[in-house]
Every structure is written in C-alpha cells, then in structure tokens.
Tab-separated table of C-alpha atoms in Angstrom:
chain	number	residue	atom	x	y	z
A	1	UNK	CA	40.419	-0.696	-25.951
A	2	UNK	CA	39.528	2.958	-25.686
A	3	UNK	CA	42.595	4.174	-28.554
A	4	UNK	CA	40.618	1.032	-30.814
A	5	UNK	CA	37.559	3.000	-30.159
A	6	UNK	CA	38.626	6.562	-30.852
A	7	UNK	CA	39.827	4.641	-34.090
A	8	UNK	CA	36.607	3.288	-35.452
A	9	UNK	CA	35.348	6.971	-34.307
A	10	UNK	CA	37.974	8.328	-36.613
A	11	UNK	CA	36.935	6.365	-39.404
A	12	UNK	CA	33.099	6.964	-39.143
A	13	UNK	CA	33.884	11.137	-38.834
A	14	UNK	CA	36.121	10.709	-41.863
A	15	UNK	CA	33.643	9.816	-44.632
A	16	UNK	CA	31.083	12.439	-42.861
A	17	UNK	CA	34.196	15.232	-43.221
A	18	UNK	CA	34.407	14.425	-46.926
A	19	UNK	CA	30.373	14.436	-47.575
A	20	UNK	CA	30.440	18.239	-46.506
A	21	UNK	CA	33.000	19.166	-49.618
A	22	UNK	CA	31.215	21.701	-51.909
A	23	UNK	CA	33.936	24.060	-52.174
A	24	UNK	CA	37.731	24.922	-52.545
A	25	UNK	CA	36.831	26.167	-48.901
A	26	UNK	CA	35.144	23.393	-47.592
A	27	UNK	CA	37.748	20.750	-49.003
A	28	UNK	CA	40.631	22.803	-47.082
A	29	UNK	CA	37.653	22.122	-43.717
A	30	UNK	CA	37.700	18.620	-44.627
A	31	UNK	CA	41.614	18.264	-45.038
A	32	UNK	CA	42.228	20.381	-42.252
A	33	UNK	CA	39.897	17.779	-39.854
A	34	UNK	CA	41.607	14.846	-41.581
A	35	UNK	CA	44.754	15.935	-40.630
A	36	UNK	CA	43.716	16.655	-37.089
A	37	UNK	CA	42.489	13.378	-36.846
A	38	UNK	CA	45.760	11.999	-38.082
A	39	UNK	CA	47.154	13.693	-35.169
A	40	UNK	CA	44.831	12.811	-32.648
A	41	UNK	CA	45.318	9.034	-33.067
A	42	UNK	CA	47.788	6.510	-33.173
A	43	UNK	CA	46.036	3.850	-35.344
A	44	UNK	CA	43.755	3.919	-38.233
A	45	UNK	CA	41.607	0.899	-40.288
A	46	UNK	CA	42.340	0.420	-43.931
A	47	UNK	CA	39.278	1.957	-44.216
A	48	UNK	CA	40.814	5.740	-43.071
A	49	UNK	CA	44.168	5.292	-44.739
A	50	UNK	CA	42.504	5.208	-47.989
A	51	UNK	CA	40.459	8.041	-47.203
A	52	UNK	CA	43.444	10.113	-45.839
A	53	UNK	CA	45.210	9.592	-49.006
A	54	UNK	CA	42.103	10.392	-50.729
A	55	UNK	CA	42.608	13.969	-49.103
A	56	UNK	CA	45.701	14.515	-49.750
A	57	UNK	CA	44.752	13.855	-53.649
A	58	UNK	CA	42.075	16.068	-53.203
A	59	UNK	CA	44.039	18.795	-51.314
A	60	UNK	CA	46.615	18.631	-54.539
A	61	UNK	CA	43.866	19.289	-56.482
A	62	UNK	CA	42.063	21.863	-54.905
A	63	UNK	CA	45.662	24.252	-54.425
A	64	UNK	CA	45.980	23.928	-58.390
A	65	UNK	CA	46.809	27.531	-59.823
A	66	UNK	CA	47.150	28.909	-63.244
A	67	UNK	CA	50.758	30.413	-63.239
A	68	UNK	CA	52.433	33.345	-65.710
A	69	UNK	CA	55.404	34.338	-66.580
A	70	UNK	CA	56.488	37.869	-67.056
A	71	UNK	CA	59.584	38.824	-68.302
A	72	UNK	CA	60.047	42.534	-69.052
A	73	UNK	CA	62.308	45.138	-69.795
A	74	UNK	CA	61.917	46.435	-66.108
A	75	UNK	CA	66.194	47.847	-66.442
A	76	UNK	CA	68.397	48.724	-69.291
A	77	UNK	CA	67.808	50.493	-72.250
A	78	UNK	CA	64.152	49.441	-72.502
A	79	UNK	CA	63.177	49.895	-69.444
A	80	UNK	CA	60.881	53.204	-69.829
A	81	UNK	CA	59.137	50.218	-72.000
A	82	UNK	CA	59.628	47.639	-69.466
A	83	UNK	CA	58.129	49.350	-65.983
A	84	UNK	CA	54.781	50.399	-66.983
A	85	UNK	CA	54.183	46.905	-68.504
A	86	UNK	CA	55.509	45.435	-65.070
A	87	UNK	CA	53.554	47.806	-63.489
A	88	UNK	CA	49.912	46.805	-65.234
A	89	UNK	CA	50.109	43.441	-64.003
A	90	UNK	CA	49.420	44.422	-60.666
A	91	UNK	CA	46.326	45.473	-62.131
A	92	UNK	CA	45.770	42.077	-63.979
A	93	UNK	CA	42.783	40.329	-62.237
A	94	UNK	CA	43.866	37.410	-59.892
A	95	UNK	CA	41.307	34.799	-59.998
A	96	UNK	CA	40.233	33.965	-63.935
A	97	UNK	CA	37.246	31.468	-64.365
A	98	UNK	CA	37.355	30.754	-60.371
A	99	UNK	CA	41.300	29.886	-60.327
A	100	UNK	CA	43.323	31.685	-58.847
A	101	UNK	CA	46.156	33.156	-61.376
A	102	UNK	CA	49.873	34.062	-59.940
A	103	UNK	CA	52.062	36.521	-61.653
A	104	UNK	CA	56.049	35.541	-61.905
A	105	UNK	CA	57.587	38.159	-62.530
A	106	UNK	CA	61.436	38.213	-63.978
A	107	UNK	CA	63.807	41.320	-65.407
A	108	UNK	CA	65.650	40.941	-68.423
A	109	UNK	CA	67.323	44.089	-68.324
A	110	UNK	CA	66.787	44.367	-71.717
A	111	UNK	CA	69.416	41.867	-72.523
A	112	UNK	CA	68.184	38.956	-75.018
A	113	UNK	CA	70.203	36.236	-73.422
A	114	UNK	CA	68.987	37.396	-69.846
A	115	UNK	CA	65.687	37.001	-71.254
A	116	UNK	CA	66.176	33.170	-72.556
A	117	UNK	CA	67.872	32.345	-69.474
A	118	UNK	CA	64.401	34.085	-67.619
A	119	UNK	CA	61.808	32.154	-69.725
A	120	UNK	CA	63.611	28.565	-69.161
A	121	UNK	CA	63.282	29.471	-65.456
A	122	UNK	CA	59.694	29.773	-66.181
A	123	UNK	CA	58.971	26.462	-67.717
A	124	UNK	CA	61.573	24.428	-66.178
A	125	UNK	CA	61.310	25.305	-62.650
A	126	UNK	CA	58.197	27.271	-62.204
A	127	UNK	CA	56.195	25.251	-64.330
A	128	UNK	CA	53.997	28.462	-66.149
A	129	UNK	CA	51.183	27.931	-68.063
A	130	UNK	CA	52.000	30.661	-69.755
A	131	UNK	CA	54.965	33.198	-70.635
A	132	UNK	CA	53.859	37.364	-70.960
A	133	UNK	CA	56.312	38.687	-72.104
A	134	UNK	CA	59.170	40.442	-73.583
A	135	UNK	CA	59.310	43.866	-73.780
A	136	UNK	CA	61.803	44.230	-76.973
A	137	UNK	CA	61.723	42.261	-80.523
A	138	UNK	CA	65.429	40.846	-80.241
A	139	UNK	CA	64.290	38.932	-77.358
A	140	UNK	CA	60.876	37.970	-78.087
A	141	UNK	CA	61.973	36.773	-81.176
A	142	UNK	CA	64.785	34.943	-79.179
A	143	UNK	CA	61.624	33.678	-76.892
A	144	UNK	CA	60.044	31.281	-79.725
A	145	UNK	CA	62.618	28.814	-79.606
A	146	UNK	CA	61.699	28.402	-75.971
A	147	UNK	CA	57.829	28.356	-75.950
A	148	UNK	CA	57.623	26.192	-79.147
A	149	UNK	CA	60.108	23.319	-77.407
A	150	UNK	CA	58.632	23.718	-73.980
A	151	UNK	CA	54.771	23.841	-75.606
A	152	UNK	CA	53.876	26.319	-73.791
A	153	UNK	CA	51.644	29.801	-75.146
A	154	UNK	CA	53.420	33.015	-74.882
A	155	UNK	CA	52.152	36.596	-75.381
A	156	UNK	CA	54.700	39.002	-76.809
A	157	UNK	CA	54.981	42.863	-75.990
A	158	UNK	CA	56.652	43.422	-78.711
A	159	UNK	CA	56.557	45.230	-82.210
A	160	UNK	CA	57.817	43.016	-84.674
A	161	UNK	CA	55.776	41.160	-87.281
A	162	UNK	CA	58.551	38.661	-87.175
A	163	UNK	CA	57.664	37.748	-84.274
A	164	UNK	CA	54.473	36.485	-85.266
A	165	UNK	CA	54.689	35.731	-88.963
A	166	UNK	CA	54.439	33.240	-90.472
A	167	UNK	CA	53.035	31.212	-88.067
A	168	UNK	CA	54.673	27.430	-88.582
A	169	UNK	CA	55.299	25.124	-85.947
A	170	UNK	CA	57.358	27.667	-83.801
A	171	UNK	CA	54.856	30.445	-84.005
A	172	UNK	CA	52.208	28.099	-83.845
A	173	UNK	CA	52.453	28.531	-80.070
A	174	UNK	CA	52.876	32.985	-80.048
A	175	UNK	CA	51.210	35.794	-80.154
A	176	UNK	CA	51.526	39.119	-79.352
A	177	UNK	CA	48.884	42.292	-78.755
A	178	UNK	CA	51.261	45.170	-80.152
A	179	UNK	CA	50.628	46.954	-83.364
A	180	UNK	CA	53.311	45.028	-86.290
A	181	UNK	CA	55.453	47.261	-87.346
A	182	UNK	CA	53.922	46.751	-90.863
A	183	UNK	CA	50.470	48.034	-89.684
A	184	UNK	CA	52.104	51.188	-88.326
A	185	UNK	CA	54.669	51.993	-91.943
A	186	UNK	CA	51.170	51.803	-93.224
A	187	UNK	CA	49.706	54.892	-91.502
A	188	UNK	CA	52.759	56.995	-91.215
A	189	UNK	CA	53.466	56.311	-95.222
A	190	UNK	CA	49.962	57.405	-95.878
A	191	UNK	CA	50.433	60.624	-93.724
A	192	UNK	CA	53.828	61.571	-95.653
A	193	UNK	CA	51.856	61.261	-98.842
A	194	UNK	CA	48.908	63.257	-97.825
A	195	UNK	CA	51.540	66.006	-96.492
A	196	UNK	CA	53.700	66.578	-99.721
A	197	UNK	CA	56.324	64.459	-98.547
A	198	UNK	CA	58.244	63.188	-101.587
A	199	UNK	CA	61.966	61.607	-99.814
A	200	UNK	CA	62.571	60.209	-96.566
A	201	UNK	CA	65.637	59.736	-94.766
A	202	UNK	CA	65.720	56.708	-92.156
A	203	UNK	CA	67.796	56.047	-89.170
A	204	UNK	CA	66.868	53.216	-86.535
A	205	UNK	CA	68.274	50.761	-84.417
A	206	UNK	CA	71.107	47.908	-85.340
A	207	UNK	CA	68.885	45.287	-84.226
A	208	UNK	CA	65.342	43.454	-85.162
A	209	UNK	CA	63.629	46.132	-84.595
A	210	UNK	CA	65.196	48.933	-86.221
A	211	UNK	CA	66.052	46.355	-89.656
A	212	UNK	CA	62.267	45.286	-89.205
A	213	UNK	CA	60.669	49.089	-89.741
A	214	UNK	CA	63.327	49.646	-92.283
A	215	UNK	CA	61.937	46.596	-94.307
A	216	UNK	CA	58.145	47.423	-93.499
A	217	UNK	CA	58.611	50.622	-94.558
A	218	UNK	CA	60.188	50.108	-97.561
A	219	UNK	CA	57.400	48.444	-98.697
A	220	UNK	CA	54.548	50.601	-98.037
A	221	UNK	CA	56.793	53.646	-98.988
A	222	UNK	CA	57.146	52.517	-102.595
A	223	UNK	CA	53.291	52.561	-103.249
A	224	UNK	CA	52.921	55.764	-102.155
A	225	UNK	CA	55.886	57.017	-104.502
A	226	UNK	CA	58.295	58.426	-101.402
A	227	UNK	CA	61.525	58.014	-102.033
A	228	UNK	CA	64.588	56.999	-99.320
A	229	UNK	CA	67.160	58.511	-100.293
A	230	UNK	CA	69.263	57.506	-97.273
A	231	UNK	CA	69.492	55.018	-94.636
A	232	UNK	CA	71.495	54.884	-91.014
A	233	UNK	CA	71.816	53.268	-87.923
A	234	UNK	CA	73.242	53.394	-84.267
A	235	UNK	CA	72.778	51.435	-81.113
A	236	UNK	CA	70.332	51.398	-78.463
A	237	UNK	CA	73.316	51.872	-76.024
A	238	UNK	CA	74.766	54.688	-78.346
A	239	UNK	CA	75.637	58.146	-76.687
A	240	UNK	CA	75.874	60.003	-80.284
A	241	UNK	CA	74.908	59.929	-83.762
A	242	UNK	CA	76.285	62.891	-85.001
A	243	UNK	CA	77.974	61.401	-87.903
A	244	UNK	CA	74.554	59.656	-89.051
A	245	UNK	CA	72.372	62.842	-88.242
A	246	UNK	CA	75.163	64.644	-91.030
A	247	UNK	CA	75.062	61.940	-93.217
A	248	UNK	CA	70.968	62.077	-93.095
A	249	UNK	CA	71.406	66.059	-93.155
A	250	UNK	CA	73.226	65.919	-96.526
A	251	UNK	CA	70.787	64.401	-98.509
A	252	UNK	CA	68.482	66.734	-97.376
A	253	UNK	CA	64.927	64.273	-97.324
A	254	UNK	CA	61.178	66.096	-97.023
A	255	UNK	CA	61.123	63.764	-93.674
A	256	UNK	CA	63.072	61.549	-91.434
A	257	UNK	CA	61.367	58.146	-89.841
A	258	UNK	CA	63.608	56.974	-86.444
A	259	UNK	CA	63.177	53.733	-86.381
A	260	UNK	CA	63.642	53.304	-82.774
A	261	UNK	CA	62.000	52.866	-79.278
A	262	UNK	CA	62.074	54.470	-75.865
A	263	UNK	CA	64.430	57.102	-74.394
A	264	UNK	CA	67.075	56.403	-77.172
A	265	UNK	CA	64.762	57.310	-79.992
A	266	UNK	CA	65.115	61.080	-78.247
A	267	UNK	CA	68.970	61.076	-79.700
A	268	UNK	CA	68.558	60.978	-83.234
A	269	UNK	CA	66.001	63.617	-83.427
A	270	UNK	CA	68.469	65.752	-80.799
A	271	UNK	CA	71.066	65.743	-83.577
A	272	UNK	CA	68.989	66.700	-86.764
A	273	UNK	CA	67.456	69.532	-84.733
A	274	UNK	CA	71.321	70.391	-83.418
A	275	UNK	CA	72.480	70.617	-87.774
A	276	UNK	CA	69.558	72.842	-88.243
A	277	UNK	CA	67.356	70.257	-89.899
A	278	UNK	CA	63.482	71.973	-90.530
A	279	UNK	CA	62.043	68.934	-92.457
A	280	UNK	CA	59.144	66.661	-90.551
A	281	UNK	CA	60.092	64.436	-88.239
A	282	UNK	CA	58.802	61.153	-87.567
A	283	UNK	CA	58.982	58.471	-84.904
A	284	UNK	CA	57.825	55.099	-84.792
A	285	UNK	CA	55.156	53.486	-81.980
A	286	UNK	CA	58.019	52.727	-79.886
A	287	UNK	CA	57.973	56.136	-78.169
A	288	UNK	CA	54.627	56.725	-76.966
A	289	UNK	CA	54.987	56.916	-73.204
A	290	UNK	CA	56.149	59.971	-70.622
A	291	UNK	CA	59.770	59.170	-70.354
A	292	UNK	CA	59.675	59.989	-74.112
A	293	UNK	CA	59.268	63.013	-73.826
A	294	UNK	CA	60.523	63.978	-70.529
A	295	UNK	CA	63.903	63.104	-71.582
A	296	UNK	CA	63.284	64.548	-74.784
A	297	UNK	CA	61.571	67.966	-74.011
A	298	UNK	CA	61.492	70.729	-76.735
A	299	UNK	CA	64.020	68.259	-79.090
A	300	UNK	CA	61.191	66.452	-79.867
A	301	UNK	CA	58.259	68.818	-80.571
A	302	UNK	CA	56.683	68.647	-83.499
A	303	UNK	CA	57.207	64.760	-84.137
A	304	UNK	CA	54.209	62.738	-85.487
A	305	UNK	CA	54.235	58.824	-84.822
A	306	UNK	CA	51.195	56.583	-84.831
A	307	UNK	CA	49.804	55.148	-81.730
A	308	UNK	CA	47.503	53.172	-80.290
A	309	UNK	CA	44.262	55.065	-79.374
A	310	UNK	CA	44.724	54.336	-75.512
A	311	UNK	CA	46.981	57.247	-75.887
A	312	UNK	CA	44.727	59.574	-76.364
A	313	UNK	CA	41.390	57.951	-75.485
A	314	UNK	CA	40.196	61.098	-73.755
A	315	UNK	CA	40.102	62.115	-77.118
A	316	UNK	CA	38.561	59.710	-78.935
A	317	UNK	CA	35.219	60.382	-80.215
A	318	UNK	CA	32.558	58.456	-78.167
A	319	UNK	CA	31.456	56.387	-80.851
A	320	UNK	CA	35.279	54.799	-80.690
A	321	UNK	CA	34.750	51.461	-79.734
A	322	UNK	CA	38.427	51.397	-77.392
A	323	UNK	CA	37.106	54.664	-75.801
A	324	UNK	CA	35.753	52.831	-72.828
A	325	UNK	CA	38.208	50.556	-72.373
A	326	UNK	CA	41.424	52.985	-73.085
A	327	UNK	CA	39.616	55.368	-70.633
A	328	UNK	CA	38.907	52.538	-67.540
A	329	UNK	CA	42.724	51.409	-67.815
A	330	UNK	CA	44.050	54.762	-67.929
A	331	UNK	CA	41.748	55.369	-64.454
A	332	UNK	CA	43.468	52.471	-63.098
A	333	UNK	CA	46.841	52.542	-63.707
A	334	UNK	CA	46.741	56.798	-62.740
A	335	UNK	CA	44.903	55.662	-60.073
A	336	UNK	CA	48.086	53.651	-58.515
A	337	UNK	CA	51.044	55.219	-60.766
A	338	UNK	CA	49.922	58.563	-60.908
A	339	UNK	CA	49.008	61.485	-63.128
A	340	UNK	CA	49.947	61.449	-67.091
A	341	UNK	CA	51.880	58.261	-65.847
A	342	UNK	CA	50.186	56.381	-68.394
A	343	UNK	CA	51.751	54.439	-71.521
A	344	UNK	CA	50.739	52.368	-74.639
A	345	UNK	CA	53.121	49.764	-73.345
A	346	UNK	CA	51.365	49.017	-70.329
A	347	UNK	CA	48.120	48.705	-72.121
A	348	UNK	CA	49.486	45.725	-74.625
A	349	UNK	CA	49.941	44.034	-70.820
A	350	UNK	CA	46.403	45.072	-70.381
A	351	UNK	CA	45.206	43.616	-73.945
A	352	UNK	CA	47.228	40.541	-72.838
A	353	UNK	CA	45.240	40.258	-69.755
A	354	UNK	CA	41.723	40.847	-71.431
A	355	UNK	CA	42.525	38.305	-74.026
A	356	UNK	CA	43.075	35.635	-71.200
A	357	UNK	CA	40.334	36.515	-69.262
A	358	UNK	CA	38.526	35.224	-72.107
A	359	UNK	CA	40.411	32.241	-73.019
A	360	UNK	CA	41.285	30.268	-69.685
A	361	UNK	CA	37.818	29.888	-68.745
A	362	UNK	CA	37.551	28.251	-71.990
A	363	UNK	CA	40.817	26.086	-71.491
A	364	UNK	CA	39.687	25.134	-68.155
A	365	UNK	CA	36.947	23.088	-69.698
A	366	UNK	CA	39.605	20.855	-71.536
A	367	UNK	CA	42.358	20.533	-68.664
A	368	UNK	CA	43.586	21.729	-65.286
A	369	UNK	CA	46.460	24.079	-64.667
A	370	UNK	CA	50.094	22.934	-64.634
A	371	UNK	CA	49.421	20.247	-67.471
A	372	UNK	CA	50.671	20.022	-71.308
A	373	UNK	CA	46.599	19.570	-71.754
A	374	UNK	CA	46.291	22.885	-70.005
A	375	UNK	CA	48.751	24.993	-72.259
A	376	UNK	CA	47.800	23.117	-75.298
A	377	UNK	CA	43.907	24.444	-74.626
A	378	UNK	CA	45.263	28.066	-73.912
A	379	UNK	CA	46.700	27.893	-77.002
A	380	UNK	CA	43.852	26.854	-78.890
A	381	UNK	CA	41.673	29.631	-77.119
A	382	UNK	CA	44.072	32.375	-77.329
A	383	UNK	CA	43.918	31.663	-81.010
A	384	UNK	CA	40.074	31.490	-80.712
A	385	UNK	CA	39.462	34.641	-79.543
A	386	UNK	CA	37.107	36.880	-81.184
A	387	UNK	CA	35.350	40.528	-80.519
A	388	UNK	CA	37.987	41.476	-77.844
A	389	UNK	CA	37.801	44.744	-77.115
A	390	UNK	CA	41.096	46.197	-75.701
A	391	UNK	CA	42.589	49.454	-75.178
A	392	UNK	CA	44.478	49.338	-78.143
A	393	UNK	CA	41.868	47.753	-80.707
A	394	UNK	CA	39.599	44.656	-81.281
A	395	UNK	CA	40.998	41.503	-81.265
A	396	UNK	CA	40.086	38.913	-83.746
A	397	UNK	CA	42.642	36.033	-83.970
A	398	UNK	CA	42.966	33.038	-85.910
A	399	UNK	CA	45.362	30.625	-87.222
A	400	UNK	CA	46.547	32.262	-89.693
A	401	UNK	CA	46.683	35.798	-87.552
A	402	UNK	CA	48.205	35.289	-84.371
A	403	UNK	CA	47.667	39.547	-83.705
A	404	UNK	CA	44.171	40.082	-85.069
A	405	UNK	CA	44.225	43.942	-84.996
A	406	UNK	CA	43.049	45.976	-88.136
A	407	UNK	CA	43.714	49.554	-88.661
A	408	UNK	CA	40.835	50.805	-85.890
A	409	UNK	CA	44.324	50.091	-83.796
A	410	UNK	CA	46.041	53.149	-84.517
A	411	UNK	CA	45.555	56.731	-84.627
A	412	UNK	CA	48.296	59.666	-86.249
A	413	UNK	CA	49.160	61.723	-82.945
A	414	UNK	CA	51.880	64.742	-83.001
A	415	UNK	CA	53.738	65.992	-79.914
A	416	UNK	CA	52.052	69.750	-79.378
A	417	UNK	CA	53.404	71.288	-76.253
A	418	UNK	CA	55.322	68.210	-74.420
A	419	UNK	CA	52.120	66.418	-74.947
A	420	UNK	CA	50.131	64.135	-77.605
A	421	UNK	CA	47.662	65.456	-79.909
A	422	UNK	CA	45.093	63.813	-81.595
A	423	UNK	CA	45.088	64.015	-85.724
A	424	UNK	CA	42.066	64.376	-87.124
C-alpha cells in the first residue's frame, strides 16, 4: 500500500515538475526530477509513463545544437593558410540566436582527397549543419560535389571564382567570403597600367588555383593593353624553379605576377631575384600573412599584391567602413596568438562567422538544428544576407552572387621593410 502511494505521489509531482519549464535550464530541473523519480519508485500509472516519455522528448529537444564543420589546411603545403583560419574559430562566438554552436574541426593536410574523405565525415556521421571550410581551391572545388548531394551549406576559404560561379544546382548550396581571383587581376592589372608596365611574365601553381589567376588575368590584362609574353608553372610541393625563373628571365617582361599562395609563392620570386631580375614583382592575395614573409625575408621586398584591408586596417582611413571591424579582430586574435600574428586568412573565418551570426537566427525561425529544414533555411539566409560588414569588405549576397564583395574589398599593399604598406 505505501509503494501504491508514493506512486500516485509520483504522478501528482510529475505534471507540477513540467509546469515550472521556462527554460533550457529549467527543462534539464524538470528531467533531472523525472528521472529521480523514475529511480525512486518501482511502479508508475499510465498517467506518469506518458509524462516520462514526454521528458525524454523534451530533453531531445532541449540538447539540440547547431553543429560546423571545419576542414582546413591546418598541415602540408597550405598550412601557413590553414592555422590561422583554425585558429579564428576559437574566437567564433558559441551560442548564435540562443543555441549553442559546436565547432568540428578536421585537417586536410592540404590534400584534396583528405579533404572529401573529411567533409563526408561531417555529414554522414556528425550530422553538420554546416561545412567551413577548405583552405585551398583544388579542394573546395572538390567540396561541391559533397555539399550539393548531402544538401547541406558550405562556406569556402578559398580564392577561386570557380568555386562559386556559376551558381547551378551544385553551387546553389556554396559560398565563400574570399576575394575571387577575378576581383583581385582587376586591381593588380590596373596598378601595372598606372606604373608603365607594358609585358608581364606569369608563373603559378599546376593546379586550380594557379590555372584560375592565369585565366582571370588574362582577361583583365588585355583591356589594359599588357602584354604576357610568357607563361610557367611548378608545384606547390616543388623545391626549385630555376628552369622556369630562366625561361621567365629570357623574355625579359616589365613585371612578373606569381600566381601562387603561402610559403611556396616565396620560391619563384627567390629565383628571379637569384638571375638578377630588376623588373616589378607581383604576388597574388594568397600571400598575405607572416609566414610569407618570414620565410621569405629580403627575397621578397619590394613585391606589391592586393589584399584585403584587414591587413592593414591600422591604416585605413577612419572613414573605411572595415576599419572597425579589421581593427576588433586583429585585437582578438593578437590578443590569444600574439603580436603581428595576424593574417587575411583567418579573417575570411571571421567573415564566415559574422555572416552566420546573422543568418541562423533567421534559419532558426523556419527549423531546428540537425534537420534538412534547418540547412535548407541556412542556405536561404546565407544567400539573404545583406549590409555585412566584415573585416575584409561588405557583404551583399544574392542568388546570383554567392560572394557579394565589390572592390571596397581590396586595397594595393607593397612589402616595405619585412612588412605591408599601405598604397595610396
């Protein structure tokens, strides 16, 4: 008789234990008595079953997070890329429109197949919302095939146009917060122009990237009347280019564009200095970050690249609108990383991050986390966005624009004393 009657007391304290829920908090207070309860006594009316499997719904609800994937370049060749846009998501905010957001972070040593393999980990097993991520163009562009079939948004930290262009029913579901390649030709084709610059010589990588400033710049080059008169390329992995640098050498261009990216965009410009080569130099927005020119010391003084202003936003004029911004993530991530340890590459994780921050609480209203509904809103936000004010520019997407950045996202920069300078 008295284990009937703690029973029936179960079942009145029950409903009571569920009338208190306001909260996230207050439904673990309620689960966490229910489950005590469960504990406490041996039998239960119909009435408490249902309402014990009533918490455990709830409780499934409740624990719901918004998950990311990041793949990066975080080893290998791109991995002066890779680590400072690893290391900005510690900085990425952890609760976004009162979820909480988790960070999975994978390595693709800046392999492309390691980075397939990485993002169907992400959707099969961890279930993302969304994948961040890569670092290079070979693999992001490798990446579509994946976030298209598995319908799920990704965010590219990569160069390429390709990558985002055109968007059909692949693309339909990527975007990415770099400059394009195309955007960048642009400036540095106007600054040859405005320089006396009449032939170029190029040399860039064997790969996406290097093929895809090649192209871009072909294209901008011709309507400002420069001239290539000669065209190489090596390997991201390559130890020399001597014979290219000679080959460039003998045709003897105004300037040379190196159509490469981290550390190994240091080699090329090595070996024209090495044959004695005096023209202007040029490298693309794939080198703008310390290792650059660490490794590449006096060999690459005197280069001029564009860049996004969060390179310099201590430079900026105030009226800038990514002043503020490039200045606040620069605090931050010197804050943690240290001095000067700052990089463009970490702040198109940053853009990344400020672009969400805007769009989940909007794709909240249309699904919860860990659904197709879910990703299919973030998609439809992230492609929404408007006004976003990052560290590299302002953000206006749409369907036919799946980058949204105008030319307020770069600025001309030279390396002046193992540093950047400004162009006015």
């Amino acid at each position: 008789m008295a284990r009937q009657l703690r029973a029936v007391q179960a079942g009145c304290e029950l409903p009571q234990a569920f009338a208190n829920i306001r909260s996230f908090s207050s439904i673990c207070c309620g689960v966490r008595r229910v489950l005590a309860l469960t504990f406490s006594f041996g039998g239960f009316p119909m009435k408490t079953r249902l309402l014990l499997t009533l918490a455990l719904a709830v409780l499934g609800t409740a624990s719901a997070e918004i998950k990311v994937g990041v793949i990066v370049s975080s080893t290998g060749s791109a991995a002066s890329l890779g680590i400072p846009e690893r290391n900005t998501v510690a900085l990425l905010p952890k609760t976004i429109g009162g979820e909480k957001v988790s960070y999975i972070i994978l390595d693709d040593a800046s392999d492309t197949t390691a980075a397939v393999t990485a993002a169907r980990k992400l959707v099969q097993e961890n279930k993302v919302d969304l994948i961040l991520g890569t670092t290079t163009t070979p693999a992001s562009l490798a990446l579509i095939d994946v976030a298209a079939e598995s319908k799920t948004p990704m965010i590219s930290l990569a160069a390429s146009e390709a990558i985002i262009k055109p968007v059909d029913g692949k693309r339909n579901w990527v975007f990415k917060t770099p400059q394009t390649d195309a955007i960048m030709a642009a400036a540095i084709a106007d600054h040859m122009a405005k320089n006396g610059v009449k032939t170029v010589g190029y040399i860039g990588f064997n790969d996406a990237y290097g093929e895809g400033w090649l192209s871009e710049f072909q294209a901008v080059a011709a309507k400002k009347g420069l001239k290539i008169v000669a065209t190489e390329r090596y390997a991201r992995n390559d130890t020399s280019v001597t014979g290219q640098a000679l080959k460039i050498f003998a045709a003897r261009p105004d300037a040379v564009l190196i159509g490469a990216a981290g550390v190994p965009a240091v080699l090329p410009q090595k070996a024209l200095n090495e044959r004695g080569y005096k023209g202007k130099i040029y490298q693309t927005h794939g080198v703008a970050n310390a290792d650059f020119l660490r490794v590449g010391g006096k060999d690459v003084e005197g280069a001029f690249l564009p860049a996004g202003p969060v390179l310099v936003a201590d430079q900026l004029p105030a009226t800038n609108p990514t002043r503020r911004v490039g200045l606040n993530y620069m605090k931050l991530y010197e804050d943690k990383y240290g001095k000067d340890s700052v990089s463009t590459f970490g702040a198109h994780a940053w853009d990344a991050g400020l672009i969400l921050q805007k769009a989940i609480p909007v794709a909240l209203k249309k699904g919860k986390p860990g659904t197709p509904q879910f990703r299919a809103a973030l998609r439809d936000a992230i492609e929404g966005s408007r006004n976003v004010i990052g560290a590299h520019g302002i953000f206006n997407l749409s369907k036919t624009d799946h980058l949204g950045l105008d030319a307020r996202s770069r600025v001309m920069v030279q390396v002046q004393g193992g540093t950047w300078k400004l162009l006015k």
